[in-house]
Each structure stands twice: as structure tokens, then as C-alpha cells.
Coordinates of C-alpha atoms in Angstrom, one line a residue:
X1 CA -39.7 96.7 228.1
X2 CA -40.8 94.8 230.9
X3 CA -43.6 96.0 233.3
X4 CA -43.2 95.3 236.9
X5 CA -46.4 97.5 237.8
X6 CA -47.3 98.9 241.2
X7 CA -48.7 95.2 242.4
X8 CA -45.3 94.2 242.7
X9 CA -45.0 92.2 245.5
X10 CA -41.7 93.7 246.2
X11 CA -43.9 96.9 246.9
X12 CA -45.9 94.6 249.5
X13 CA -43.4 93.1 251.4
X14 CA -43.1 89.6 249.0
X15 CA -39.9 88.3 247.9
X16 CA -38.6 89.1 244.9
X17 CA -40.3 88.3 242.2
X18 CA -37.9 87.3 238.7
X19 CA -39.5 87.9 235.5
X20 CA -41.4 85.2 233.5
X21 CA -38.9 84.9 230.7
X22 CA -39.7 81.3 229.5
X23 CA -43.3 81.1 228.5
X24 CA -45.0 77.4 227.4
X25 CA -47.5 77.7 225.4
X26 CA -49.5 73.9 225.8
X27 CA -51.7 74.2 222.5
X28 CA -54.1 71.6 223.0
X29 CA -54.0 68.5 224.8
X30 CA -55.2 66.6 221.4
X31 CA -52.6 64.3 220.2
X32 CA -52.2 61.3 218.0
X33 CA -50.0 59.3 219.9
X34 CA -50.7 57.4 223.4
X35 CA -47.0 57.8 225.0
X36 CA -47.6 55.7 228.4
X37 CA -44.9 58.8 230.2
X38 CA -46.9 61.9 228.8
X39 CA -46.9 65.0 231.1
X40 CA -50.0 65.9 230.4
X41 CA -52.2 65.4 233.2
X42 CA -54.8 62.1 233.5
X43 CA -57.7 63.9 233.5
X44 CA -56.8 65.5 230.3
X45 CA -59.9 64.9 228.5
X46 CA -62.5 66.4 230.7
X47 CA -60.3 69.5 230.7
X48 CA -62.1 72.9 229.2
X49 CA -62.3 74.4 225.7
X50 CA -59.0 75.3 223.9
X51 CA -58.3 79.0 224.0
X52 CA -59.0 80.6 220.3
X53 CA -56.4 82.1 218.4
X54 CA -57.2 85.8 219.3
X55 CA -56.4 84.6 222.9
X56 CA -53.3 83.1 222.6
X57 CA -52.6 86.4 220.9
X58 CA -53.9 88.1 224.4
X59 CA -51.3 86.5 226.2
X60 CA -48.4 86.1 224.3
X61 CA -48.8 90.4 224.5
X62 CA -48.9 90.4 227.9
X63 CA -46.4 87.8 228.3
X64 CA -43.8 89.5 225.9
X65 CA -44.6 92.9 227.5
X66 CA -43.6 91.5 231.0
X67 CA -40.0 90.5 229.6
X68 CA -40.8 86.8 228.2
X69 CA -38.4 86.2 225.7
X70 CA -38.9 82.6 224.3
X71 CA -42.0 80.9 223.6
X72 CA -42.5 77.2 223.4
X73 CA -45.7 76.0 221.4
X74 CA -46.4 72.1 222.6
X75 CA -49.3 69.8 223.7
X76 CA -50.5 67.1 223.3
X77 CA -49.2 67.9 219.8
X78 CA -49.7 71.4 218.7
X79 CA -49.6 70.0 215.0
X80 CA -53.2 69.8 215.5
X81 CA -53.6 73.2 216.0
X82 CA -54.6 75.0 212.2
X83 CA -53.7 78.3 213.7
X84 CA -50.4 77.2 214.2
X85 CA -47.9 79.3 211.7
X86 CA -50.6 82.5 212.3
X87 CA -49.7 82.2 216.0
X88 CA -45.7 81.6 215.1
X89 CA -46.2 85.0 213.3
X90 CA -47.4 86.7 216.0
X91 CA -44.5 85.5 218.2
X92 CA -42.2 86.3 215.9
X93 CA -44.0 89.4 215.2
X94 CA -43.9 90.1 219.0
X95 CA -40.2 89.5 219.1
X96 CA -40.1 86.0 220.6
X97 CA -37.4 83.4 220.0
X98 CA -39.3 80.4 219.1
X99 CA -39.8 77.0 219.4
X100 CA -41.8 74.1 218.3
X101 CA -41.8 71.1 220.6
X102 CA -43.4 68.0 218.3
X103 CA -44.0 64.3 218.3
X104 CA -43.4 65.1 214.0
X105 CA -46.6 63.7 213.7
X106 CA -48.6 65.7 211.3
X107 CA -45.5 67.9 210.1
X108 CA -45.2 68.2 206.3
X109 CA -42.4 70.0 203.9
X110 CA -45.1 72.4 203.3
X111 CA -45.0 72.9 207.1
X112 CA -42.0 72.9 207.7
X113 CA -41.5 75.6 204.5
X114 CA -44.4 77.7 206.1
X115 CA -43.3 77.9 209.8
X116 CA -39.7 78.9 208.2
X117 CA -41.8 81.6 206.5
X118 CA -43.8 82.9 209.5
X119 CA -40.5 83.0 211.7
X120 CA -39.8 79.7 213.4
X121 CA -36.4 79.9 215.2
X122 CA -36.0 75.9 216.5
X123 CA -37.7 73.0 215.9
X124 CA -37.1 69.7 218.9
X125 CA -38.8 66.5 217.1
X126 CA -39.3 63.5 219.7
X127 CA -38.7 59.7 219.2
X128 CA -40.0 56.8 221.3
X129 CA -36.9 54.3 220.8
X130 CA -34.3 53.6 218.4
X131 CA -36.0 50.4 217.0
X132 CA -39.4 50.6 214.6
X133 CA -41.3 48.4 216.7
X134 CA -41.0 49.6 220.0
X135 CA -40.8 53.2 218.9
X136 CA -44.5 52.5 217.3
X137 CA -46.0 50.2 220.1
X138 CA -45.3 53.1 222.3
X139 CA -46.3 55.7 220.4
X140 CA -49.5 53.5 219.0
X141 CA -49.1 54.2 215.8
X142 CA -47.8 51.6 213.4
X143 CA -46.7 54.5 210.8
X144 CA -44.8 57.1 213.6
X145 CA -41.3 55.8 213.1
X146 CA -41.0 56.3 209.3
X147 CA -42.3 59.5 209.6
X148 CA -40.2 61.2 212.4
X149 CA -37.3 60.0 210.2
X150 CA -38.7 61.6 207.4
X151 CA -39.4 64.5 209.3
X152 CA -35.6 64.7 211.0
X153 CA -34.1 64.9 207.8
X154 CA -36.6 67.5 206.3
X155 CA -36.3 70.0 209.5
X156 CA -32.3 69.7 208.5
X157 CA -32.8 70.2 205.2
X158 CA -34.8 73.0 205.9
X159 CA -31.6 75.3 207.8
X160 CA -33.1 74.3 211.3
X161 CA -30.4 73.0 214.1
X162 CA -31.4 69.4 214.1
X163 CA -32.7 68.7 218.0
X164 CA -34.1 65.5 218.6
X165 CA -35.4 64.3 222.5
X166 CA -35.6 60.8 223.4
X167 CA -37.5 59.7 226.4
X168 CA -35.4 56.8 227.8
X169 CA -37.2 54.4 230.5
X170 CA -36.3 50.7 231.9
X171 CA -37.6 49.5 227.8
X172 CA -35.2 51.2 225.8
X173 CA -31.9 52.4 227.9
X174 CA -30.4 49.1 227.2
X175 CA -30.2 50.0 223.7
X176 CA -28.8 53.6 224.4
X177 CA -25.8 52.8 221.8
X178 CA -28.3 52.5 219.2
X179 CA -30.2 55.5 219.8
X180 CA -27.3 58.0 219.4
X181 CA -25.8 56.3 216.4
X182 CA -29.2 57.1 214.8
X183 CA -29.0 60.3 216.8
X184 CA -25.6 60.7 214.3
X185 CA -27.0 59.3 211.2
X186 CA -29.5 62.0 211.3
X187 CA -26.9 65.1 211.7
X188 CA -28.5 66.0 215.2
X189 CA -26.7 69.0 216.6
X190 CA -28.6 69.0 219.9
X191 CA -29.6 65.3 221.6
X192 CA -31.5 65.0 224.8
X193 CA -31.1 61.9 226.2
X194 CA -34.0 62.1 228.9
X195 CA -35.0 59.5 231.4
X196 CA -38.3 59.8 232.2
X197 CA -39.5 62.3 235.1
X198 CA -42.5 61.0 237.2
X199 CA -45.2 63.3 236.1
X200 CA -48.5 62.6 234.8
X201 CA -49.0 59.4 232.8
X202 CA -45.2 58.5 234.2
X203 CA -45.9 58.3 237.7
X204 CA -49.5 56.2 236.5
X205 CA -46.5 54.0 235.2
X206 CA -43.4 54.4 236.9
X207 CA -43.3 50.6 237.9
X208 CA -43.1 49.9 234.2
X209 CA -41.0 52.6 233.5
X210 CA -38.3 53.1 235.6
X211 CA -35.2 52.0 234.6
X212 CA -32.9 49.7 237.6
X213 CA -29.6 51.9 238.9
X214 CA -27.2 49.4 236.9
X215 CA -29.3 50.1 233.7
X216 CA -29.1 54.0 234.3
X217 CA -25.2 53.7 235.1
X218 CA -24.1 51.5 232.2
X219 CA -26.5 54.2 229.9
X220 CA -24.5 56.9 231.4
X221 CA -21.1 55.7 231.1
X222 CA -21.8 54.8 227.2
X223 CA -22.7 58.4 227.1
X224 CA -20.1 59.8 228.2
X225 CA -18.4 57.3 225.5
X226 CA -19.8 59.2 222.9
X227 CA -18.9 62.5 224.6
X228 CA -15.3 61.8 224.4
X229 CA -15.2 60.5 220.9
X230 CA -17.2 62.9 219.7
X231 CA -15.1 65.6 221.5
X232 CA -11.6 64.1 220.4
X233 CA -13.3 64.3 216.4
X234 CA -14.3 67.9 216.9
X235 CA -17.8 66.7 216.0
X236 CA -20.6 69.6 216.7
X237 CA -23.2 67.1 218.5
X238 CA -23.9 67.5 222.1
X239 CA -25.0 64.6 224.0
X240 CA -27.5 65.9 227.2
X241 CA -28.2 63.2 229.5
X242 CA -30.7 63.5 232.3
X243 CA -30.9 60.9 235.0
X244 CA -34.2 60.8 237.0
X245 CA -34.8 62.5 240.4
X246 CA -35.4 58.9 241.7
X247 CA -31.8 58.0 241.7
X248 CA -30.7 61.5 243.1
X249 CA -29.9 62.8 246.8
X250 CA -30.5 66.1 246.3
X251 CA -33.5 67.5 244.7
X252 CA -33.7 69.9 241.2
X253 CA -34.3 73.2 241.6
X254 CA -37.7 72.7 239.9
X255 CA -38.5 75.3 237.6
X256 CA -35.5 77.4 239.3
X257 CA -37.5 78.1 241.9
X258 CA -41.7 78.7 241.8
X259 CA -43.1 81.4 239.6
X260 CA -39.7 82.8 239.2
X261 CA -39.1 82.9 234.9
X262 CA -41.1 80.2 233.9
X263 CA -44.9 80.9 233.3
X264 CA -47.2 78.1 231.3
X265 CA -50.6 78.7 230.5
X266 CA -52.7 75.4 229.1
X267 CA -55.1 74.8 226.5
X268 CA -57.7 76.1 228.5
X269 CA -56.4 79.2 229.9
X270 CA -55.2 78.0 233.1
X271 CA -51.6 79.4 234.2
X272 CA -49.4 77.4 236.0
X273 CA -45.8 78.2 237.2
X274 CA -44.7 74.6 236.2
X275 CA -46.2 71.8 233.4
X276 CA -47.2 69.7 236.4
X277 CA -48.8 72.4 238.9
X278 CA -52.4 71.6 237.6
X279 CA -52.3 68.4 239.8
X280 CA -51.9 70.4 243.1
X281 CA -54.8 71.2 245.6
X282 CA -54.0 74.7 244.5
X283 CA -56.5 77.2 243.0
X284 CA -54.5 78.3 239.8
X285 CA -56.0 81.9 237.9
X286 CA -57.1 81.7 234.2
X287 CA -56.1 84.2 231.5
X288 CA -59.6 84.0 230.6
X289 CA -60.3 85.9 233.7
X290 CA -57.3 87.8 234.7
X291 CA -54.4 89.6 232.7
X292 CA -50.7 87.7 233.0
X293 CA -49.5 90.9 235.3
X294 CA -51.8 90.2 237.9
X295 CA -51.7 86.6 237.1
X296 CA -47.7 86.5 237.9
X297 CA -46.9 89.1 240.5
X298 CA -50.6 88.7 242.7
X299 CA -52.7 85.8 242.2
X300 CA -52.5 83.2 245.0
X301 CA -51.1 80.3 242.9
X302 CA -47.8 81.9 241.5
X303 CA -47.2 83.3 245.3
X304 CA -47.8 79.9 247.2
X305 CA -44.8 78.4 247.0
X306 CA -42.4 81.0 246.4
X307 CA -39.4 82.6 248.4
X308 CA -38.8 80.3 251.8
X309 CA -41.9 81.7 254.4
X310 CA -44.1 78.5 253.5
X311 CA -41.0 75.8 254.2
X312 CA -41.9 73.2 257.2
X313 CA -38.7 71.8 258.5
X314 CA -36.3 70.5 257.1
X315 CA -36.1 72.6 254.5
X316 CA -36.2 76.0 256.7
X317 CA -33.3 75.7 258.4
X318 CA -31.4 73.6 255.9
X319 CA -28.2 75.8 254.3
X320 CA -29.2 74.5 250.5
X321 CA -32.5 75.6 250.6
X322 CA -31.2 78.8 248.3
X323 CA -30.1 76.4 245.9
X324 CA -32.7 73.9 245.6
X325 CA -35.8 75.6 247.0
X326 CA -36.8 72.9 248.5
X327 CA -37.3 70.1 245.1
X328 CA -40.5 69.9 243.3
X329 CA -43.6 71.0 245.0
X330 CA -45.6 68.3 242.1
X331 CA -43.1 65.8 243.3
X332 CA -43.9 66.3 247.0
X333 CA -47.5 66.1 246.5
X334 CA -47.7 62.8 244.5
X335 CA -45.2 61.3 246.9
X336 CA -46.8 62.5 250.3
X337 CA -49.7 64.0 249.9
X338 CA -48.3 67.0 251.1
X339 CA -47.1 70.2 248.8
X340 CA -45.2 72.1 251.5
X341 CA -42.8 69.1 252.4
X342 CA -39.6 68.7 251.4
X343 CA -39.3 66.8 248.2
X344 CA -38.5 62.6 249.1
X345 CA -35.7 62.9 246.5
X346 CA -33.9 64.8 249.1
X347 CA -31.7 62.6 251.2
X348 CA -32.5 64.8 254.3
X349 CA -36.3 64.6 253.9
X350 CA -37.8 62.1 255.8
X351 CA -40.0 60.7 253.2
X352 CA -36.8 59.9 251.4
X353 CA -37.9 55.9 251.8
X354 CA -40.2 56.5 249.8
X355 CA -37.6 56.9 246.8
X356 CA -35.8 53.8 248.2
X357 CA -38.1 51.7 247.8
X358 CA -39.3 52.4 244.0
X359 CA -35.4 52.0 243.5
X360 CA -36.0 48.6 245.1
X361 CA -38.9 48.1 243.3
X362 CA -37.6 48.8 239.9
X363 CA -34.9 46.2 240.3
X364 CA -37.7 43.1 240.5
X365 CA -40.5 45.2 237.9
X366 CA -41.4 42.7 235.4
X367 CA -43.9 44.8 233.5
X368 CA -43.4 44.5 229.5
X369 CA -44.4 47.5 227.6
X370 CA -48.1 46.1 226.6
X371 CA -49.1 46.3 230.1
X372 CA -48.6 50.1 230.7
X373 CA -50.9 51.9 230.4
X374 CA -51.0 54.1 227.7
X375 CA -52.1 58.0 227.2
X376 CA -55.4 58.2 225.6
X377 CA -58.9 59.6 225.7
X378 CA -60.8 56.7 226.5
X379 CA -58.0 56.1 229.6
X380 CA -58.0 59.7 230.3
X381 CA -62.1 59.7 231.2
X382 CA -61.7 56.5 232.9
X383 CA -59.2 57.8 235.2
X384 CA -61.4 60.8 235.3
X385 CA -64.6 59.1 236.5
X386 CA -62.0 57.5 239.3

């Protein structure tokens, strides 16, 4: 049952607090790809030792006791991990429904065979592009293609829905046609058709990256193609499509609102309320230090940004504030310099140039794919050393 405990903020005059239901589990920031539109954060490779497996047992416990009910193990790619089907045991064993987010680099039948065993509800394998060679020159691996296909078809065989996520950017919408009919070839049941978010190595890149408004349209209306075909045939695949914040007027409702169900702790302990908190000029608690009840309901990070107390203007007065809670506190920061203002998405904020003109900029970009720059260690402790 979940355990709200006497810190409660409700008890000390707080909002509400919702409880952390969704809980990411970011394995290890080791991966054997370089995508140039990772999430992880740049600094990645100065980041502190990788919790052990008792720990991620530790919190997992806590989590579950609090009233967490799905678990996501990623990275970097949490292939890497040799603990990994002991601590898909555990989660299973804890009552978790479960997921494995993965590049499918690494996976083997054997894998796949003993995650089934130890209790692994869903597996989401990611692809870089329809086409070999661009899929592997952004991936930087000359071998990643042939093996996610491989890989697709053995996580079907296997019983598991097939869910594939493709990162789409300004190098590979055009060919959106082509990545759901492979998307069909390979039975998906589940396809996310995501245009890259500007986080992490994506921002680093977003001149690169992001696609022009008449590429994201035509990608869109091609979608929704498929939809109806697809709908008309009575075929199980659903088609998600995700258009970046950039070419919205209203913001997300990131993470449905701070520290509110979503809880993500990193390879090194730290807990954030979103993937992309770590960046923030925020002092964020460490389950190395503190249990996930205090963590959650009193530590300084989860309560920064939640409820409406800290909004400036215009997001205090403004009557969608309940539904939007003001965009993307990361968002605000890399755009402004400034946490508490309103996310630029937002066509009422009055950074909102600031979205116009990468809009404008996208449509004259003229960076090819070998000039991004892509996720890796030796980049990572460049960027580190500033």
C-alpha cells in the first residue's frame, strides 16, 4: 500500500502531493552508440559511480512501497548492465509492471528467453532511421541496423507486443513513409513516431536537427495516412506521432506537473522529478543519502517547482496554468536562463521569440548529419572541461 507518512506536505501546508507511480530507472550512462539527440546529459562521463545491484534493490522497495507501479530500466543502454534480469526479478518480484527501454544493442535470444523468465512485461527497441546507412552513421556503429532488425523480430517471436520508437529530426522525416512500412514489415503493435525534444545532446544540436514546419506537416499528414488505412483494414498497429514543442503555442504539461507521479533516479543515485532536471541550478537529494519518502514528499528539489506559489507572471494569473503548469522548467532554463519563467514555447511568454527564431533558423540550417555532434565519452569530457 502506499505510504504517505507524517512528512506529508499536505500536513505542512504544501500542495498536494500525487504519488510517484512512474519510476525510471537510468541504469548506467554506458552505451555503445553515439546518438547526436541523447537525453542524457553532456557531462555524462564525469558523472559518479553506478549504483550496485543491492541499491537499486533499496529503491525500487521504497519506490514500490510509495505506490510506484511501473518501472522503466534505460540508460545509456541498460544492456550493459550484467545485473540486469536479477534486477527484472526483483521488480517483478516487487509487483512492478515492467519495461525495458533499449537501443537492441547487446540483446540476444538468450536474453530475450531469460528476461521472459525473470518477468519482463514490455520490451520498446529504438531505431535511428529507416535506411542502413543513416540509421548506422547515427548510431556509429556500422553493424546496429542488422541487429535491431534481428532483434525486432526475436522480441515478437518471443510473445512480447512489438514497440518500436523512432527519433525523427530534419535527416530522416522526409522518409517517414518508409519508416512505418518497415514499422509494418516487422508486426509492430505500438510505433512512436517521435521528433526530437530539445534536451541534452539535442539542444547541443538542434540547428542540425530540427526539422523545417513544411517537413513536420507533410510527416504528419502521411501519418495520419496510415492511420486511416490502417483503421479502415482493422489492422492492430497504432501510429503515435509527437511533434516538437518548438512548433507548438502552448506548452506540455511536462511530466504532468513537477514531482507529481514521475520519480527518476540516475546511475549514480541522484533523483530527479524529470530525465532532464539534472541540468538545473537545483540541488537534487541522492538515494545514497536519503530514503525515496523523504526524497519525494520533503527534499528541496521535488518541492521547487511544484503547485503554482513559485510562478512569476505570466503564468500566475494566466487561467491555463492548471493545465499546463507552466511548460518545462529544463525547457525554460536552457532557453532563458531562468527556471521560474514561463516556458518560450508558450505563445504568451515573452521569450516566445526565442522559439521563432530556431523556427526561422531551421528553415535555412544546412548542417548534414557528419557535422553534429555526436554522444560520446571523449565529447562528453570535452564539454565537461568547458
Amino acid at each position: 500500500m502506499p505510504n504517505t507518512g507524517s512528512s506529508s506536505p499536505e500536513l505542512a501546508g504544501k500542495p498536494p502531493v500525487g504519488l510517484p507511480l512512474w519510476l525510471l530507472a537510468e541504469l548506467t550512462y554506458r552505451c555503445p552508440l553515439q546518438c547526436p539527440y541523447c537525453s542524457n546529459p553532456l557531462d555524462f562521463a564525469r558523472q559518479g559511480e553506478e549504483l550496485c545491484t543491492e541499491q537499486w534493490f533499496k529503491v525500487m522497495a521504497e519506490a514500490r512501497q510509495m505506490g510506484a507501479a511501473q518501472i522503466g530500466f534505460s540508460g545509456g543502454e541498460p544492456l550493459v548492465r550484467q545485473d540486469l534480469a536479477e534486477l527484472i526479478g526483483e521488480a517483478r518480484r516487487l509487483g512492478y509492471y515492467t519495461n525495458l527501454i533499449t537501443s537492441g544493442i547487446g540483446l540476444t535470444e538468450a536474453k530475450i528467453a531469460a528476461f521472459r523468465k525473470a518477468g519482463l512485461d514490455h520490451i520498446q527497441i529504438s531505431f535511428q532511421a529507416s535506411d542502413e546507412q543513416v540509421n548506422n552513421l547515427l548510431a556509429g556503429s556500422k553493424k546496429a541496423f542488422a541487429q535491431k532488425l534481428e532483434m525486432a523480430h526475436a522480441v515478437k517471436a518471443h510473445g512480447y507486443p512489438m514497440v518500436l520508437n523512432f527519433v525523427t529530426h530534419r535527416h530522416n522525416i522526409d522518409h517517414i513513409a518508409r519508416i512505418i512500412d518497415l514499422c509494418l514489415a516487422l508486426e509492430a503493435d505500438f510505433v512512436e513516431l517521435a521528433t526530437c525534444q530539445f534536451y541534452g545532446w539535442a539542444e547541443l544540436n538542434r540547428l542540425g536537427l530540427l526539422p523545417t514546419q513544411a517537413q513536420l506537416q507533410r510527416a504528419e499528414r502521411i501519418t495520419n495516412e496510415y492511420r486511416e488505412r490502417l483503421k479502415a483494414q482493422d489492422h492492430p498497429c497504432k501510429l503515435i506521432f509527437v511533434t516538437p514543442d518548438y512548433y507548438e503555442e502552448r506548452p506540455k504539461p511536462c511530466m504532468n506537473g513537477w514531482g507529481s507521479l514521475f520519480l527518476t533516479v540516475t546511475p549514480d543515485g541522484t533523483a530527479l522529478p524529470c530525465h532532464g532536471a539534472r541540468q538545473l541550478p537545483v540541488q537534487f537529494p541522492n538515494v545514497r543519502d536519503h530514503d525515496l519518502q523523504h526524497i519525494w514528499y520533503d527534499s528541496f528539489g521535488f518541492n521547487r517547482y511544484r503547485g503554482f506559489d513559485w510562478m512569476p507572471e505570466p503564468c500566475r494569473s494566466c487561467d491555463e496554468k492548471e493545465k499546463d503548469f507552466g511548460g518545462c522548467r529544463c525547457q525554460a532554463f536552457m532557453l532563458t536562463g531562468d527556471a521560474s519563467k514561463a516556458d518560450p514555447v508558450c505563445g504568451k511568454s515573452p521569450d516566445h521569440g526565442i522559439i521563432l527564431k530556431a523556427r526561422e533558423e531551421s528553415e535555412h540550417s544546412a548542417v548534414n548529419i557528419e557535422q553534429l555532434t555526436f554522444r560520446n565519452e571523449r565529447n562528453s569530457r570535452v564539454i565537461a572541461r568547458g
